[in-house]
Amino acid sequence: MATPPFTRPRRLLPLFLGLFQGALLLFFAFFINYNEPSAQVEVANSTSQVYSIFPFFQDIQVMLVVGLGLLLTFLPRYGFSAFTNNFLLLNFSMQWALVLQSLLHHFLHGQVYLDLHKLLISEFAAVTVLISVGAILGRTSPCQLLVMATCEVPIYLASEWIIINCLGVLDVGGTITIHIFSCYFGLGVSKALFRAARQPLHPKETPTPRSDLMSLVGMLILWVFWPSFVAVLCQPADAQHRAIMNTLLAMSASTVTTAVASSLLERHGKLSPGHLQNGSLAGGVAIGVVADMAMPPVAALALGSLSAIVCVLGFRFLTPLLKRKFALQDQGGIHNLHGLPGILGATASIIVILVASKDTSRSQFSQLSPTGDNASEGVEGQWGGHGVRRQALFQAAGLAVAIIFSLLSGLFTGFVLQLPCLAQLPEQLCFEDSLYFKIQDETESLGPSSSAEEVALALKEQV
């Protein structure tokens, strides 16, 4: 008896993951080891990493596993899938990024030694995948998501190397390299994947009070731990302290401003849960690129407020416009949370650099890039008038590279995801947990909008 067409991709998922994990075991066995603590210097470095990085690292883990996972559960029948796919993609992408970094390091320097800093950089690469998935949430199979992660991680690493190492862009919190890149990569994938026509509103797409509440809990967890994400790679002491304070101020302002903007735009002055879930975090996205720069507290407050306004206006006006005019699907609103505030933050970094005085510029831009290298190296000593203007141009160039590079690569990845073997979900089966999870009450899970006739029709379309 032939295997039903829709069950074949389900068997492809464990095969794909099993082969990946097996290959990773062999790779680690031959190429990767821990640092040998034979010298006191190495012991001191390891101890320093544990005490300086690990507390921030744990905060980031909570953000990505719990906070972001819950934030994506706003779809009422897709909560299991959103939360679990987020967790699976985090681990898959982190390991894949470790492999790519190790391969490059092996060819350049020989034996690869694993440490906490390399794990942290791999987590940053995984973050880009988790954000990008928001644009196509609920409309793709797990196999498609894994292939998307396989494509996106090396492209992100290349983009980040160009922006930070070649252009010398200052971006300690990943506003340009992570948020903007992942946003437009995800939108590129969405456009290529759903380019045929505008997707109608799905009956299982509308959030319920319970799913919105779970998403709000996720937002609160992200909100609390966000300063760790921004400050983890700052230079200790002054720069790190400044980054934490600026991030807290920006996010506090974005929270209050979101409530104001949402109440003014919604009927009868009510608050929109979707606005609160995203607008409250917009300040954290925007402030990342300037978090450790010496600017007055009022600048952080202003940037947080502006980012919340553009986020709420994006949800209210821009997302419907893009969907209507360009058939652009953005299920999780990543353009409003990561794209628009990210562009605002990048623009703010240009302004902050241009108004910097020659006397304070060196301390003002003292920071570490996401790769751990000194981003100001190469421009240090040039912070006169010409140096400041040149750095401002580098910031603008980095923004342009991130958008163009991510959009083009996202479009290419979207075309790859259309391969028949990856099982693009038919419209009738989108936003449904029961396709991939053993639900206790199957009948209740399917509901009236997922009747047996509907499933049979969807399977027939797969033939």
Short mmCIF file of C-alpha atoms in Angstrom, two decimals:
data_model
loop_
_atom_site.label_atom_id
_atom_site.label_comp_id
_atom_site.label_asym_id
_atom_site.label_seq_id
_atom_site.Cartn_x
_atom_site.Cartn_y
_atom_site.Cartn_z
CA MET A 1 0.00 0.00 0.00
CA ALA A 2 1.39 3.40 -1.01
CA THR A 3 2.28 5.92 1.66
CA PRO A 4 -0.17 8.85 1.80
CA PRO A 5 1.51 11.85 0.18
CA PHE A 6 1.39 14.15 3.18
CA THR A 7 3.04 11.63 5.54
CA ARG A 8 6.24 11.37 3.51
CA PRO A 9 7.52 14.82 4.63
CA ARG A 10 6.86 13.82 8.24
CA ARG A 11 9.26 10.94 7.76
CA LEU A 12 11.72 13.30 6.10
CA LEU A 13 11.91 15.42 9.27
CA PRO A 14 13.46 12.76 11.58
CA LEU A 15 15.68 11.60 8.72
CA PHE A 16 16.99 15.15 8.16
CA LEU A 17 17.58 15.79 11.87
CA GLY A 18 19.08 12.35 12.50
CA LEU A 19 21.61 12.70 9.70
CA PHE A 20 22.48 16.22 10.82
CA GLN A 21 23.09 15.20 14.44
CA GLY A 22 25.08 12.14 13.39
CA ALA A 23 27.30 14.21 11.10
CA LEU A 24 27.78 16.74 13.90
CA LEU A 25 28.98 14.01 16.28
CA LEU A 26 31.65 12.97 13.77
CA PHE A 27 32.66 16.57 13.14
CA PHE A 28 33.08 17.30 16.85
CA ALA A 29 35.00 14.06 17.37
CA PHE A 30 37.61 14.97 14.77
CA PHE A 31 37.85 18.75 14.84
CA ILE A 32 36.63 20.34 18.08
CA ASN A 33 37.99 20.25 21.61
CA TYR A 34 37.95 22.36 24.77
CA ASN A 35 40.84 24.60 25.66
CA GLU A 36 43.45 22.65 27.59
CA PRO A 37 43.83 24.43 30.95
CA SER A 38 47.57 23.87 31.03
CA ALA A 39 48.54 27.45 31.59
CA GLN A 40 47.43 29.85 34.29
CA VAL A 41 46.56 32.43 31.66
CA GLU A 42 44.08 30.07 30.01
CA VAL A 43 42.52 29.25 33.39
CA ALA A 44 42.17 32.96 34.13
CA ASN A 45 40.56 33.58 30.74
CA SER A 46 38.08 30.74 31.24
CA THR A 47 37.19 31.97 34.71
CA SER A 48 36.76 35.50 33.41
CA GLN A 49 34.38 34.29 30.67
CA VAL A 50 32.27 32.36 33.17
CA TYR A 51 31.83 35.31 35.49
CA SER A 52 31.53 38.04 32.86
CA ILE A 53 29.54 36.29 30.09
CA PHE A 54 27.60 33.39 31.58
CA PRO A 55 25.03 35.44 33.58
CA PHE A 56 24.19 37.40 30.41
CA PHE A 57 24.24 34.15 28.42
CA GLN A 58 21.65 32.61 30.73
CA ASP A 59 19.42 35.67 30.41
CA ILE A 60 19.60 35.39 26.63
CA GLN A 61 18.71 31.69 26.85
CA VAL A 62 15.56 32.54 28.80
CA MET A 63 14.71 35.24 26.25
CA LEU A 64 14.99 32.94 23.25
CA VAL A 65 13.59 29.71 24.66
CA VAL A 66 10.77 31.00 26.85
CA GLY A 67 10.16 34.65 25.94
CA LEU A 68 10.31 34.44 22.16
CA GLY A 69 8.64 31.04 22.18
CA LEU A 70 5.63 32.40 24.07
CA LEU A 71 5.55 35.58 22.01
CA LEU A 72 4.89 33.45 18.91
CA THR A 73 1.91 31.63 20.45
CA PHE A 74 -0.61 34.29 19.44
CA LEU A 75 -2.10 31.89 16.86
CA PRO A 76 -4.69 29.90 18.86
CA ARG A 77 -4.31 26.54 17.04
CA TYR A 78 -0.58 26.81 16.43
CA GLY A 79 0.80 27.23 19.95
CA PHE A 80 2.47 23.80 20.25
CA SER A 81 4.06 24.19 16.83
CA ALA A 82 5.24 27.78 17.31
CA PHE A 83 6.81 27.08 20.70
CA THR A 84 8.42 23.76 19.73
CA ASN A 85 9.66 24.92 16.32
CA ASN A 86 11.25 27.93 18.00
CA PHE A 87 13.09 25.64 20.44
CA LEU A 88 14.12 23.17 17.72
CA LEU A 89 15.36 25.89 15.36
CA LEU A 90 17.37 27.52 18.14
CA ASN A 91 19.30 24.31 18.81
CA PHE A 92 19.64 23.34 15.16
CA SER A 93 20.82 26.80 14.07
CA MET A 94 23.24 27.18 16.99
CA GLN A 95 24.94 23.87 16.19
CA TRP A 96 25.02 24.67 12.46
CA ALA A 97 26.63 28.05 13.19
CA LEU A 98 29.22 26.33 15.41
CA VAL A 99 30.10 23.99 12.55
CA LEU A 100 30.51 26.84 10.06
CA GLN A 101 32.62 28.94 12.44
CA SER A 102 34.76 25.93 13.31
CA LEU A 103 35.33 25.00 9.67
CA LEU A 104 36.53 28.50 8.88
CA HIS A 105 38.75 28.60 11.96
CA HIS A 106 40.12 25.12 11.21
CA PHE A 107 41.19 26.02 7.71
CA LEU A 108 42.82 29.22 8.95
CA HIS A 109 44.36 28.17 12.27
CA GLY A 110 44.16 24.38 12.59
CA GLN A 111 42.64 22.83 15.73
CA VAL A 112 39.40 24.41 16.94
CA TYR A 113 38.85 25.05 20.66
CA LEU A 114 35.34 25.60 21.95
CA ASP A 115 34.57 28.27 24.52
CA LEU A 116 31.60 30.21 25.85
CA HIS A 117 32.19 33.13 23.52
CA LYS A 118 31.88 30.94 20.42
CA LEU A 119 28.63 29.50 21.77
CA LEU A 120 27.32 33.01 22.29
CA ILE A 121 28.12 34.06 18.73
CA SER A 122 26.36 30.92 17.49
CA GLU A 123 23.30 31.90 19.50
CA PHE A 124 23.28 35.28 17.77
CA ALA A 125 23.26 33.50 14.42
CA ALA A 126 20.32 31.40 15.62
CA VAL A 127 18.42 34.54 16.65
CA THR A 128 18.26 35.68 13.03
CA VAL A 129 16.46 32.46 12.08
CA LEU A 130 13.98 32.74 14.95
CA ILE A 131 13.08 36.29 13.93
CA SER A 132 12.81 35.53 10.21
CA VAL A 133 10.44 32.64 10.82
CA GLY A 134 7.90 35.12 12.18
CA ALA A 135 7.07 36.31 8.66
CA ILE A 136 5.93 32.83 7.52
CA LEU A 137 4.66 31.51 10.86
CA GLY A 138 2.01 28.82 10.52
CA ARG A 139 2.17 28.50 6.74
CA THR A 140 5.27 26.29 6.41
CA SER A 141 6.27 22.74 7.30
CA PRO A 142 9.08 21.95 9.78
CA CYS A 143 11.19 20.66 6.87
CA GLN A 144 10.90 24.03 5.17
CA LEU A 145 11.94 25.82 8.37
CA LEU A 146 15.03 23.64 8.78
CA VAL A 147 16.09 24.23 5.18
CA MET A 148 15.53 27.95 5.71
CA ALA A 149 17.81 27.84 8.78
CA THR A 150 20.42 25.90 6.82
CA CYS A 151 20.49 28.67 4.20
CA GLU A 152 20.19 31.67 6.50
CA VAL A 153 22.94 30.97 9.03
CA PRO A 154 25.90 31.04 6.58
CA ILE A 155 24.42 34.05 4.80
CA TYR A 156 24.09 35.88 8.12
CA LEU A 157 27.69 35.07 9.10
CA ALA A 158 28.91 36.43 5.76
CA SER A 159 26.76 39.55 6.05
CA GLU A 160 27.89 40.20 9.62
CA TRP A 161 31.55 39.82 8.62
CA ILE A 162 31.13 42.36 5.80
CA ILE A 163 29.26 44.87 7.96
CA ILE A 164 31.44 44.66 11.07
CA ASN A 165 34.89 43.64 9.86
CA CYS A 166 35.02 45.22 6.40
CA LEU A 167 32.94 48.37 6.93
CA GLY A 168 33.71 48.80 10.63
CA VAL A 169 30.07 49.51 11.51
CA LEU A 170 29.40 50.13 15.21
CA ASP A 171 26.49 47.91 16.27
CA VAL A 172 26.99 46.44 19.72
CA GLY A 173 23.36 45.34 20.17
CA GLY A 174 22.87 43.80 16.73
CA THR A 175 20.29 46.30 15.49
CA ILE A 176 21.69 46.25 11.95
CA THR A 177 23.42 42.88 11.82
CA ILE A 178 20.68 40.86 13.55
CA HIS A 179 17.31 42.66 13.60
CA ILE A 180 17.36 44.37 10.20
CA PHE A 181 19.03 41.44 8.46
CA SER A 182 16.62 38.83 9.86
CA CYS A 183 13.57 41.01 9.19
CA TYR A 184 14.21 41.56 5.49
CA PHE A 185 15.49 38.02 5.00
CA GLY A 186 12.19 36.74 6.37
CA LEU A 187 10.18 39.15 4.22
CA GLY A 188 12.18 38.04 1.15
CA VAL A 189 11.39 34.40 1.91
CA SER A 190 7.72 35.24 2.39
CA LYS A 191 7.48 37.15 -0.88
CA ALA A 192 9.09 34.35 -2.89
CA LEU A 193 7.10 31.63 -1.14
CA PHE A 194 3.68 33.29 -1.39
CA ARG A 195 4.22 35.39 -4.48
CA ALA A 196 1.26 34.06 -6.49
CA ALA A 197 -1.53 35.95 -4.79
CA ARG A 198 -2.55 37.76 -1.65
CA GLN A 199 -3.30 35.28 1.11
CA PRO A 200 -6.87 35.64 2.44
CA LEU A 201 -7.57 35.82 6.16
CA HIS A 202 -7.51 32.26 7.46
CA PRO A 203 -10.28 31.22 9.90
CA LYS A 204 -7.63 29.94 12.36
CA GLU A 205 -5.46 33.04 12.03
CA THR A 206 -7.35 35.31 14.44
CA PRO A 207 -5.89 35.37 18.00
CA THR A 208 -8.06 34.50 20.99
CA PRO A 209 -7.88 36.16 24.43
CA ARG A 210 -6.00 33.13 25.78
CA SER A 211 -3.41 33.06 22.97
CA ASP A 212 -2.92 36.83 23.23
CA LEU A 213 -2.37 36.50 26.98
CA MET A 214 0.32 33.84 26.45
CA SER A 215 2.00 36.10 23.90
CA LEU A 216 1.91 39.01 26.36
CA VAL A 217 3.65 36.83 28.97
CA GLY A 218 6.36 36.13 26.39
CA MET A 219 6.71 39.87 25.76
CA LEU A 220 7.20 40.50 29.49
CA ILE A 221 9.98 37.90 29.69
CA LEU A 222 11.73 39.40 26.68
CA TRP A 223 11.30 42.90 28.14
CA VAL A 224 12.93 41.97 31.46
CA PHE A 225 15.98 40.23 29.96
CA TRP A 226 16.54 42.41 26.87
CA PRO A 227 19.32 44.59 28.45
CA SER A 228 21.48 41.45 28.75
CA PHE A 229 21.15 40.79 25.02
CA VAL A 230 22.31 44.32 24.21
CA ALA A 231 25.10 44.58 26.80
CA VAL A 232 26.66 41.10 26.75
CA LEU A 233 29.47 41.98 24.31
CA CYS A 234 30.08 45.52 25.47
CA GLN A 235 33.41 46.30 27.06
CA PRO A 236 33.04 45.87 30.85
CA ALA A 237 32.55 48.79 33.20
CA ASP A 238 31.53 52.08 31.57
CA ALA A 239 30.30 50.90 28.18
CA GLN A 240 28.35 47.96 29.60
CA HIS A 241 26.78 50.07 32.32
CA ARG A 242 25.79 52.69 29.76
CA ALA A 243 24.26 50.05 27.48
CA ILE A 244 22.11 48.60 30.27
CA MET A 245 20.85 52.01 31.38
CA ASN A 246 20.09 53.23 27.85
CA THR A 247 18.26 50.00 27.01
CA LEU A 248 16.10 50.17 30.12
CA LEU A 249 15.20 53.80 29.45
CA ALA A 250 14.37 53.17 25.80
CA MET A 251 12.18 50.16 26.55
CA SER A 252 10.38 51.93 29.36
CA ALA A 253 9.59 54.85 27.05
CA SER A 254 8.46 52.52 24.27
CA THR A 255 6.07 50.74 26.65
CA VAL A 256 4.35 53.92 27.76
CA THR A 257 4.26 55.36 24.24
CA THR A 258 2.78 52.12 22.87
CA ALA A 259 -0.15 52.43 25.26
CA VAL A 260 -0.70 56.03 24.18
CA ALA A 261 -0.49 55.30 20.45
CA SER A 262 -2.62 52.19 20.62
CA SER A 263 -5.34 53.91 22.61
CA LEU A 264 -5.44 56.81 20.15
CA LEU A 265 -5.62 54.56 17.08
CA GLU A 266 -8.10 51.94 18.31
CA ARG A 267 -11.84 52.49 18.54
CA HIS A 268 -13.20 53.71 21.89
CA GLY A 269 -9.65 54.25 23.18
CA LYS A 270 -9.07 50.54 23.82
CA LEU A 271 -5.63 48.91 23.82
CA SER A 272 -4.63 46.35 21.20
CA PRO A 273 -2.79 43.28 22.60
CA GLY A 274 -0.86 43.03 19.34
CA HIS A 275 0.42 46.57 19.75
CA LEU A 276 1.51 45.91 23.34
CA GLN A 277 3.21 42.62 22.43
CA ASN A 278 5.43 44.33 19.88
CA GLY A 279 5.58 48.06 20.56
CA SER A 280 6.85 47.54 24.12
CA LEU A 281 9.93 45.77 22.69
CA ALA A 282 10.57 48.22 19.85
CA GLY A 283 12.76 50.42 22.03
CA GLY A 284 15.11 47.50 22.68
CA VAL A 285 15.51 46.92 18.95
CA ALA A 286 16.24 50.56 18.13
CA ILE A 287 18.62 51.29 21.00
CA GLY A 288 20.99 48.38 20.30
CA VAL A 289 23.14 50.20 17.77
CA VAL A 290 23.74 53.22 20.02
CA ALA A 291 23.32 51.65 23.48
CA ASP A 292 26.95 52.05 24.59
CA MET A 293 27.52 55.45 23.02
CA ALA A 294 27.83 58.49 25.29
CA MET A 295 24.51 60.25 24.78
CA PRO A 296 22.19 61.98 27.24
CA PRO A 297 19.41 59.92 28.86
CA VAL A 298 16.77 61.97 27.06
CA ALA A 299 18.06 60.61 23.74
CA ALA A 300 17.38 57.03 24.86
CA LEU A 301 13.88 58.02 26.00
CA ALA A 302 13.18 59.81 22.72
CA LEU A 303 14.43 56.89 20.63
CA GLY A 304 12.28 54.47 22.61
CA SER A 305 9.18 56.60 22.12
CA LEU A 306 9.78 57.07 18.39
CA SER A 307 10.37 53.37 17.87
CA ALA A 308 7.06 52.54 19.57
CA ILE A 309 5.22 55.05 17.38
CA VAL A 310 6.63 53.65 14.12
CA CYS A 311 5.90 50.10 15.31
CA VAL A 312 2.24 50.81 16.13
CA LEU A 313 1.74 52.86 12.96
CA GLY A 314 3.30 50.01 11.00
CA PHE A 315 0.77 47.53 12.37
CA ARG A 316 -2.11 49.93 11.85
CA PHE A 317 -1.35 51.21 8.35
CA LEU A 318 1.80 49.83 6.70
CA THR A 319 1.20 46.07 7.10
CA PRO A 320 -2.30 46.20 5.53
CA LEU A 321 -0.92 48.40 2.73
CA LEU A 322 1.95 46.02 1.92
CA LYS A 323 -0.41 43.07 1.98
CA ARG A 324 -2.93 44.80 -0.26
CA LYS A 325 -0.55 46.38 -2.78
CA PHE A 326 2.36 43.92 -2.86
CA ALA A 327 0.80 40.68 -1.54
CA LEU A 328 3.49 40.67 1.17
CA GLN A 329 2.72 38.22 3.97
CA ASP A 330 4.13 39.14 7.39
CA GLN A 331 2.35 36.85 9.83
CA GLY A 332 4.19 37.92 12.99
CA GLY A 333 4.67 41.58 12.10
CA ILE A 334 8.46 41.35 12.10
CA HIS A 335 8.70 44.39 9.84
CA ASN A 336 7.04 46.52 12.49
CA LEU A 337 9.03 45.18 15.45
CA HIS A 338 12.46 44.56 13.89
CA GLY A 339 12.57 46.35 10.53
CA LEU A 340 11.16 49.83 11.15
CA PRO A 341 12.65 50.35 14.67
CA GLY A 342 15.94 48.90 13.36
CA ILE A 343 16.10 51.45 10.56
CA LEU A 344 15.23 54.17 13.07
CA GLY A 345 18.05 53.01 15.36
CA ALA A 346 20.57 52.87 12.50
CA THR A 347 19.59 56.42 11.51
CA ALA A 348 20.00 57.51 15.13
CA SER A 349 23.53 56.06 15.18
CA ILE A 350 24.46 58.24 12.20
CA ILE A 351 23.13 61.32 13.99
CA VAL A 352 24.88 60.47 17.28
CA ILE A 353 28.20 59.96 15.47
CA LEU A 354 27.88 63.21 13.52
CA VAL A 355 27.23 65.30 16.63
CA ALA A 356 30.03 63.66 18.60
CA SER A 357 32.78 66.01 19.66
CA LYS A 358 36.40 65.25 18.79
CA ASP A 359 37.40 65.10 22.45
CA THR A 360 34.89 62.46 23.54
CA SER A 361 34.72 60.37 20.39
CA ARG A 362 37.20 57.69 21.37
CA SER A 363 35.49 56.81 24.65
CA GLN A 364 32.09 57.29 23.08
CA PHE A 365 32.57 54.58 20.49
CA SER A 366 34.50 52.18 22.70
CA GLN A 367 32.72 48.88 22.16
CA LEU A 368 33.07 45.30 20.98
CA SER A 369 31.41 44.06 17.83
CA PRO A 370 29.29 40.86 17.77
CA THR A 371 32.34 38.98 16.55
CA GLY A 372 34.35 40.01 19.57
CA ASP A 373 36.67 42.22 17.56
CA ASN A 374 37.17 45.88 18.25
CA ALA A 375 34.85 47.53 15.76
CA SER A 376 36.57 50.85 16.08
CA GLU A 377 39.95 49.37 15.23
CA GLY A 378 41.12 50.88 11.97
CA VAL A 379 39.25 54.10 12.54
CA GLU A 380 40.75 54.82 15.93
CA GLY A 381 42.90 57.84 15.66
CA GLN A 382 40.80 59.15 12.76
CA TRP A 383 38.04 60.59 14.91
CA GLY A 384 38.58 64.08 13.68
CA GLY A 385 35.97 65.75 11.52
CA HIS A 386 36.74 63.56 8.52
CA GLY A 387 36.83 60.40 10.66
CA VAL A 388 33.42 61.11 12.17
CA ARG A 389 31.84 61.75 8.77
CA ARG A 390 33.49 58.63 7.39
CA GLN A 391 32.13 56.52 10.23
CA ALA A 392 28.66 57.97 9.64
CA LEU A 393 28.93 56.90 6.01
CA PHE A 394 29.99 53.42 7.13
CA GLN A 395 26.88 53.21 9.31
CA ALA A 396 24.68 54.11 6.34
CA ALA A 397 26.53 51.65 4.12
CA GLY A 398 26.09 48.90 6.71
CA LEU A 399 22.35 49.55 6.79
CA ALA A 400 22.14 49.36 3.00
CA VAL A 401 24.20 46.15 2.87
CA ALA A 402 22.03 44.50 5.53
CA ILE A 403 18.77 45.31 3.72
CA ILE A 404 19.90 44.48 0.17
CA PHE A 405 21.90 41.38 1.12
CA SER A 406 19.09 39.96 3.26
CA LEU A 407 16.31 40.68 0.77
CA LEU A 408 18.10 39.06 -2.17
CA SER A 409 19.21 36.02 -0.20
CA GLY A 410 15.73 35.72 1.33
CA LEU A 411 14.13 35.70 -2.11
CA PHE A 412 16.53 32.97 -3.23
CA THR A 413 15.81 30.90 -0.10
CA GLY A 414 12.06 31.33 -0.64
CA PHE A 415 12.37 29.80 -4.11
CA VAL A 416 14.32 26.88 -2.61
CA LEU A 417 11.54 26.27 -0.07
CA GLN A 418 9.08 25.68 -2.91
CA LEU A 419 10.66 22.29 -3.69
CA PRO A 420 7.87 19.67 -3.61
CA CYS A 421 9.80 17.36 -1.26
CA LEU A 422 9.63 20.01 1.50
CA ALA A 423 5.82 19.79 1.71
CA GLN A 424 4.40 23.27 1.42
CA LEU A 425 1.21 23.26 3.49
CA PRO A 426 -2.08 23.65 1.61
CA GLU A 427 -4.13 26.61 2.77
CA GLN A 428 -6.68 24.39 4.51
CA LEU A 429 -4.05 22.90 6.84
CA CYS A 430 -2.21 26.07 7.86
CA PHE A 431 -2.06 27.13 11.53
CA GLU A 432 -2.88 23.63 12.79
CA ASP A 433 -1.00 21.82 15.59
CA SER A 434 -2.66 18.46 15.00
CA LEU A 435 -0.69 17.86 11.81
CA TYR A 436 2.55 17.36 13.74
CA PHE A 437 1.54 16.84 17.38
CA LYS A 438 -0.31 14.11 19.23
CA ILE A 439 -3.24 16.05 20.63
CA GLN A 440 -5.22 14.51 23.47
CA ASP A 441 -8.61 15.40 22.01
CA GLU A 442 -8.10 15.22 18.25
CA THR A 443 -11.67 16.16 17.39
CA GLU A 444 -11.62 19.25 19.56
CA SER A 445 -8.20 20.24 18.18
CA LEU A 446 -9.30 20.03 14.56
CA GLY A 447 -12.48 21.98 15.22
CA PRO A 448 -15.23 22.84 12.76
CA SER A 449 -12.85 24.58 10.37
CA SER A 450 -10.71 21.44 9.97
CA SER A 451 -13.29 18.78 9.22
CA ALA A 452 -12.45 15.35 7.83
CA GLU A 453 -13.66 16.45 4.41
CA GLU A 454 -11.29 19.43 4.52
CA VAL A 455 -8.29 17.26 5.44
CA ALA A 456 -9.17 14.76 2.72
CA LEU A 457 -9.38 17.58 0.19
CA ALA A 458 -6.01 18.95 1.31
CA LEU A 459 -4.39 15.53 0.98
CA LYS A 460 -5.84 15.18 -2.48
CA GLU A 461 -4.25 18.49 -3.47
CA GLN A 462 -0.84 17.15 -2.41
CA VAL A 463 -0.97 14.31 -4.99
#
